Amino acid sequence: MRVPLITGNWKMNTMVSEAIELSNEMRSGLDEIDGVDKVICPPFISLATVYKLIKGSSIKLGAQNMYFESKGAFTGEISPIMLAELCQFVIIGHSERRQYFGESGEIINKKVKAALKVGLKPILCIGEKLEDNEAARTEKVVIRQLELALAGVGNLTGLVIAYEPIWAIGTGRAATGEEANEIIGLIRCNLAKLYSKEATRSLQILYGGSVTAANSGEFIKQPEIDGALVGGASLDANQFLSIVRQTAEIKG
Ligand code: PEP
């Protein structure tokens, strides 16, 4: 009942010319694949250009971050209503934002609420550090992150969650499909207690962390995993297409 979702997080990569090239390389191939939600998240500076290039296709656009205020004296920031002109999705609380830019649970909560208010779908990232994983604290950590991020959020409509163990991001050391499936199952169970079982049945929860064309099938075939948030491999059109194709075959 849940449509699988594959999101490409291009991070701080691609000059505008490269973003154009990558979008063009992906457009027709991605557009031919049905039954999977496909989202690409280029850097802010390329959003308007990529928006025009993918307009009319089934590819959706996402941003990698945003501020929670709608306008004003916040030099350097981009607001939810600005993004909503171009994007349907926004990544919120990525571990790189938490780690390098000091984003707290409180800030992430404000961003989630602000995104939902303007109809942007937050892809809310949660995940544990290696030491938490090794000390069997994963469930505790991710549930706490969720409680903080979702404080005052009345329902789960419009929300996507990405479980991204920090030790797996950009390291080439992915979780196993079974490990990720177990944690995502626990996330769904805990959210069912906070919201309702019905609400969590339709909630898309993704795995992220060193997903490639070679290992994506292992995650996608898991019943609790609804897709992937792909970093490095989303910069390679062939790999990204292959991940989306495999998802359509496995979940279709
Ligand atoms: C990410 O950016 O969210 C990510 C999971 O990166 P990578 O796929 O490169 O590990």
Tab-separated table of C-alpha atoms and ligand atoms in Angstrom:
chain	number	residue	atom	x	y	z
A	1	MET	CA	0.000	0.000	0.000
A	2	ARG	CA	3.029	2.320	0.317
A	3	VAL	CA	4.540	3.664	-2.880
A	4	PRO	CA	8.320	3.190	-2.767
A	5	LEU	CA	10.420	6.340	-2.846
A	6	ILE	CA	13.985	6.855	-4.020
A	7	THR	CA	15.565	10.216	-3.230
A	8	GLY	CA	18.905	11.443	-4.521
A	9	ASN	CA	20.731	13.841	-2.203
A	10	TRP	CA	23.349	15.545	-4.334
A	11	LYS	CA	24.754	17.327	-1.267
A	12	MET	CA	27.246	20.146	-2.026
A	13	ASN	CA	28.130	18.700	-5.427
A	14	THR	CA	27.530	19.784	-9.026
A	15	MET	CA	28.118	23.170	-10.603
A	16	VAL	CA	24.970	24.459	-12.336
A	17	SER	CA	26.246	23.117	-15.675
A	18	GLU	CA	26.805	19.688	-14.108
A	19	ALA	CA	23.367	19.717	-12.484
A	20	ILE	CA	21.883	20.384	-15.937
A	21	GLU	CA	23.892	17.535	-17.425
A	22	LEU	CA	22.945	15.095	-14.652
A	23	SER	CA	19.242	16.006	-14.812
A	24	ASN	CA	19.266	15.550	-18.575
A	25	GLU	CA	21.002	12.191	-18.262
A	26	MET	CA	18.397	10.980	-15.784
A	27	ARG	CA	15.213	12.543	-17.066
A	28	SER	CA	13.967	10.174	-19.759
A	29	GLY	CA	15.165	7.004	-18.019
A	30	LEU	CA	13.549	7.938	-14.707
A	31	ASP	CA	10.373	9.085	-16.396
A	32	GLU	CA	9.892	5.638	-17.957
A	33	ILE	CA	9.826	3.913	-14.555
A	34	ASP	CA	6.387	3.646	-12.968
A	35	GLY	CA	5.363	2.722	-9.459
A	36	VAL	CA	8.212	4.526	-7.696
A	37	ASP	CA	8.323	8.109	-6.407
A	38	LYS	CA	11.543	9.662	-7.710
A	39	VAL	CA	13.015	12.740	-6.070
A	40	ILE	CA	16.242	14.577	-6.803
A	41	CYS	CA	17.700	17.154	-4.424
A	42	PRO	CA	20.276	19.385	-6.137
A	43	PRO	CA	22.012	22.292	-4.358
A	44	PHE	CA	19.864	25.439	-3.867
A	45	ILE	CA	21.601	27.307	-6.661
A	46	SER	CA	20.484	24.742	-9.252
A	47	LEU	CA	16.901	24.245	-8.084
A	48	ALA	CA	15.248	26.734	-10.444
A	49	THR	CA	17.181	25.427	-13.452
A	50	VAL	CA	16.513	21.770	-12.671
A	51	TYR	CA	12.856	22.606	-11.968
A	52	LYS	CA	12.497	23.790	-15.570
A	53	LEU	CA	14.332	20.755	-16.951
A	54	ILE	CA	12.184	18.156	-15.181
A	55	LYS	CA	8.874	20.011	-15.488
A	56	GLY	CA	6.252	17.765	-17.071
A	57	SER	CA	8.079	14.591	-16.041
A	58	SER	CA	7.300	12.299	-13.113
A	59	ILE	CA	10.495	13.368	-11.320
A	60	LYS	CA	9.959	15.471	-8.235
A	61	LEU	CA	12.236	18.111	-6.834
A	62	GLY	CA	13.535	18.368	-3.297
A	63	ALA	CA	15.758	20.782	-1.405
A	64	GLN	CA	18.463	19.706	1.024
A	65	ASN	CA	17.596	22.130	3.805
A	66	MET	CA	15.616	25.296	4.585
A	67	TYR	CA	15.101	27.848	7.338
A	68	PHE	CA	11.893	27.834	9.359
A	69	GLU	CA	10.956	31.524	9.086
A	70	SER	CA	8.946	32.546	6.033
A	71	LYS	CA	10.775	35.817	5.218
A	72	GLY	CA	12.797	38.654	6.650
A	73	ALA	CA	16.267	39.572	7.845
A	74	PHE	CA	17.878	36.149	7.802
A	75	THR	CA	20.796	36.701	5.452
A	76	GLY	CA	21.796	33.641	3.506
A	77	GLU	CA	18.744	31.576	4.362
A	78	ILE	CA	16.011	30.117	2.123
A	79	SER	CA	12.426	29.981	3.345
A	80	PRO	CA	9.743	27.284	3.091
A	81	ILE	CA	7.492	29.400	0.846
A	82	MET	CA	10.384	30.096	-1.511
A	83	LEU	CA	11.045	26.376	-1.837
A	84	ALA	CA	7.383	25.515	-2.184
A	85	GLU	CA	7.343	27.424	-5.493
A	86	LEU	CA	9.668	24.796	-6.980
A	87	CYS	CA	9.906	21.765	-4.702
A	88	GLN	CA	7.613	19.128	-3.268
A	89	PHE	CA	10.145	17.743	-0.782
A	90	VAL	CA	12.789	19.035	1.615
A	91	ILE	CA	15.397	17.042	3.514
A	92	ILE	CA	15.370	18.056	7.170
A	93	GLY	CA	17.746	17.127	9.975
A	94	HIS	CA	20.352	15.386	7.837
A	95	SER	CA	23.170	14.217	10.102
A	96	GLU	CA	25.577	16.556	8.293
A	97	ARG	CA	23.331	19.497	9.257
A	98	ARG	CA	23.202	18.254	12.850
A	99	GLN	CA	26.962	17.654	13.002
A	100	TYR	CA	28.457	20.603	11.083
A	101	PHE	CA	25.775	23.259	11.520
A	102	GLY	CA	24.655	22.526	15.057
A	103	GLU	CA	21.035	21.769	14.223
A	104	SER	CA	19.283	20.763	17.422
A	105	GLY	CA	16.112	18.758	17.858
A	106	GLU	CA	14.318	22.041	18.546
A	107	ILE	CA	15.444	23.634	15.286
A	108	ILE	CA	14.586	20.496	13.343
A	109	ASN	CA	11.132	20.496	14.930
A	110	LYS	CA	10.555	24.101	13.802
A	111	LYS	CA	11.679	23.191	10.297
A	112	VAL	CA	9.418	20.133	10.093
A	113	LYS	CA	6.400	22.189	11.171
A	114	ALA	CA	7.272	25.049	8.815
A	115	ALA	CA	7.638	22.674	5.860
A	116	LEU	CA	4.338	20.927	6.542
A	117	LYS	CA	2.582	24.282	6.882
A	118	VAL	CA	3.378	25.207	3.266
A	119	GLY	CA	2.743	21.728	1.860
A	120	LEU	CA	6.384	20.691	1.493
A	121	LYS	CA	7.043	17.063	2.411
A	122	PRO	CA	9.845	16.848	4.955
A	123	ILE	CA	12.200	13.905	4.568
A	124	LEU	CA	13.133	13.800	8.232
A	125	CYS	CA	16.526	12.154	8.818
A	126	ILE	CA	17.317	10.308	12.004
A	127	GLY	CA	20.148	7.951	12.858
A	128	GLU	CA	22.592	6.905	15.523
A	129	LYS	CA	26.352	7.324	15.896
A	130	LEU	CA	28.654	4.325	15.772
A	131	GLU	CA	29.167	4.320	19.540
A	132	ASP	CA	25.399	4.258	20.110
A	133	ASN	CA	25.048	1.403	17.666
A	134	GLU	CA	27.808	-0.559	19.379
A	135	ALA	CA	26.257	0.052	22.789
A	136	ALA	CA	22.844	-1.186	21.535
A	137	ARG	CA	21.327	2.288	22.025
A	138	THR	CA	20.038	2.673	18.448
A	139	GLU	CA	16.334	2.395	19.209
A	140	LYS	CA	16.568	4.776	22.173
A	141	VAL	CA	18.497	7.372	20.147
A	142	VAL	CA	16.297	7.358	17.061
A	143	ILE	CA	13.069	7.422	19.066
A	144	ARG	CA	14.339	10.413	21.056
A	145	GLN	CA	15.240	12.171	17.797
A	146	LEU	CA	11.734	11.485	16.511
A	147	GLU	CA	10.052	12.726	19.691
A	148	LEU	CA	11.991	15.997	19.483
A	149	ALA	CA	11.493	16.469	15.748
A	150	LEU	CA	7.777	15.711	15.856
A	151	ALA	CA	6.810	17.542	19.076
A	152	GLY	CA	3.488	19.235	18.383
A	153	VAL	CA	3.092	17.621	14.955
A	154	GLY	CA	-0.486	16.387	15.076
A	155	ASN	CA	-0.354	13.715	12.391
A	156	LEU	CA	2.035	11.999	10.041
A	157	THR	CA	0.413	13.088	6.792
A	158	GLY	CA	2.925	14.483	4.335
A	159	LEU	CA	5.915	13.246	6.286
A	160	VAL	CA	8.687	10.910	5.112
A	161	ILE	CA	11.288	9.478	7.472
A	162	ALA	CA	14.798	8.412	6.510
A	163	TYR	CA	16.671	6.146	8.891
A	164	GLU	CA	20.320	6.896	8.248
A	165	PRO	CA	22.841	5.406	10.680
A	166	ILE	CA	25.594	8.037	10.811
A	167	TRP	CA	28.338	5.423	10.616
A	168	ALA	CA	26.945	4.285	7.265
A	169	ILE	CA	26.731	7.694	5.559
A	170	GLY	CA	29.418	8.227	2.961
A	171	THR	CA	31.583	5.508	4.484
A	172	GLY	CA	30.968	2.616	2.118
A	173	ARG	CA	29.914	0.621	5.180
A	174	ALA	CA	26.164	0.148	4.792
A	175	ALA	CA	23.978	-1.510	7.405
A	176	THR	CA	22.710	-4.933	6.430
A	177	GLY	CA	19.202	-5.154	4.998
A	178	GLU	CA	18.067	-7.082	8.075
A	179	GLU	CA	19.522	-4.539	10.521
A	180	ALA	CA	17.901	-1.625	8.720
A	181	ASN	CA	14.602	-3.496	8.425
A	182	GLU	CA	14.580	-4.203	12.148
A	183	ILE	CA	15.206	-0.585	13.157
A	184	ILE	CA	12.665	0.740	10.668
A	185	GLY	CA	10.124	-1.763	12.019
A	186	LEU	CA	10.832	-0.451	15.539
A	187	ILE	CA	10.438	3.141	14.343
A	188	ARG	CA	7.052	2.274	12.839
A	189	CYS	CA	5.977	0.514	16.052
A	190	ASN	CA	6.987	3.421	18.263
A	191	LEU	CA	5.275	5.930	15.995
A	192	ALA	CA	2.131	3.815	16.101
A	193	LYS	CA	2.100	4.363	19.873
A	194	LEU	CA	2.502	8.136	19.452
A	195	TYR	CA	0.032	8.398	16.553
A	196	SER	CA	-1.957	5.420	15.290
A	197	LYS	CA	-1.318	2.140	13.540
A	198	GLU	CA	-3.255	3.385	10.486
A	199	ALA	CA	-1.052	6.494	10.277
A	200	THR	CA	2.145	4.466	10.306
A	201	ARG	CA	0.851	1.962	7.751
A	202	SER	CA	0.967	4.609	5.050
A	203	LEU	CA	4.166	6.324	6.263
A	204	GLN	CA	7.114	5.984	3.892
A	205	ILE	CA	10.304	5.148	5.804
A	206	LEU	CA	13.544	5.038	3.848
A	207	TYR	CA	16.973	3.624	4.565
A	208	GLY	CA	20.040	5.750	3.827
A	209	GLY	CA	23.752	5.101	4.192
A	210	SER	CA	26.111	3.939	1.426
A	211	VAL	CA	23.310	2.671	-0.817
A	212	THR	CA	24.589	1.807	-4.294
A	213	ALA	CA	23.254	0.027	-7.353
A	214	ALA	CA	25.075	-3.075	-6.104
A	215	ASN	CA	23.467	-3.262	-2.652
A	216	SER	CA	20.128	-1.444	-3.042
A	217	GLY	CA	18.184	-4.663	-3.695
A	218	GLU	CA	19.139	-5.928	-0.244
A	219	PHE	CA	17.334	-2.967	1.350
A	220	ILE	CA	14.439	-2.631	-1.040
A	221	LYS	CA	13.378	-6.267	-0.644
A	222	GLN	CA	12.832	-5.749	3.103
A	223	PRO	CA	9.157	-5.377	4.017
A	224	GLU	CA	9.559	-2.380	6.345
A	225	ILE	CA	11.848	-0.405	4.016
A	226	ASP	CA	10.010	1.794	1.528
A	227	GLY	CA	12.970	3.056	-0.442
A	228	ALA	CA	16.275	4.817	-0.058
A	229	LEU	CA	17.903	8.179	0.496
A	230	VAL	CA	20.934	7.953	-1.741
A	231	GLY	CA	23.918	10.296	-1.465
A	232	GLY	CA	27.079	9.534	-3.434
A	233	ALA	CA	25.496	7.065	-5.856
A	234	SER	CA	22.830	9.606	-6.861
A	235	LEU	CA	25.545	11.632	-8.631
A	236	ASP	CA	25.933	8.836	-11.150
A	237	ALA	CA	22.943	8.739	-13.505
A	238	ASN	CA	23.398	5.056	-14.352
A	239	GLN	CA	23.595	3.984	-10.721
A	240	PHE	CA	20.633	6.104	-9.683
A	241	LEU	CA	18.559	4.764	-12.572
A	242	SER	CA	19.528	1.235	-11.694
A	243	ILE	CA	18.466	1.742	-8.048
A	244	VAL	CA	15.082	3.115	-9.141
A	245	ARG	CA	14.643	0.299	-11.699
A	246	GLN	CA	15.443	-2.384	-9.132
A	247	THR	CA	12.980	-0.764	-6.729
A	248	ALA	CA	10.217	-0.899	-9.333
A	249	GLU	CA	10.971	-4.563	-10.024
A	250	ILE	CA	11.161	-5.619	-6.371
A	251	LYS	CA	8.252	-3.627	-4.989
A	252	GLY	CA	6.133	-3.692	-8.152
B	1	PEP	C1	23.002	10.813	2.450
B	1	PEP	O1	23.512	11.798	1.969
B	1	PEP	O2	21.951	10.920	3.065
B	1	PEP	C2	23.648	9.515	2.290
B	1	PEP	C3	23.053	8.460	2.752
B	1	PEP	O3	24.874	9.498	1.669
B	1	PEP	P1	25.627	8.204	1.055
B	1	PEP	O4	24.610	7.453	0.241
B	1	PEP	O5	26.725	8.755	0.238
B	1	PEP	O6	26.082	7.374	2.210
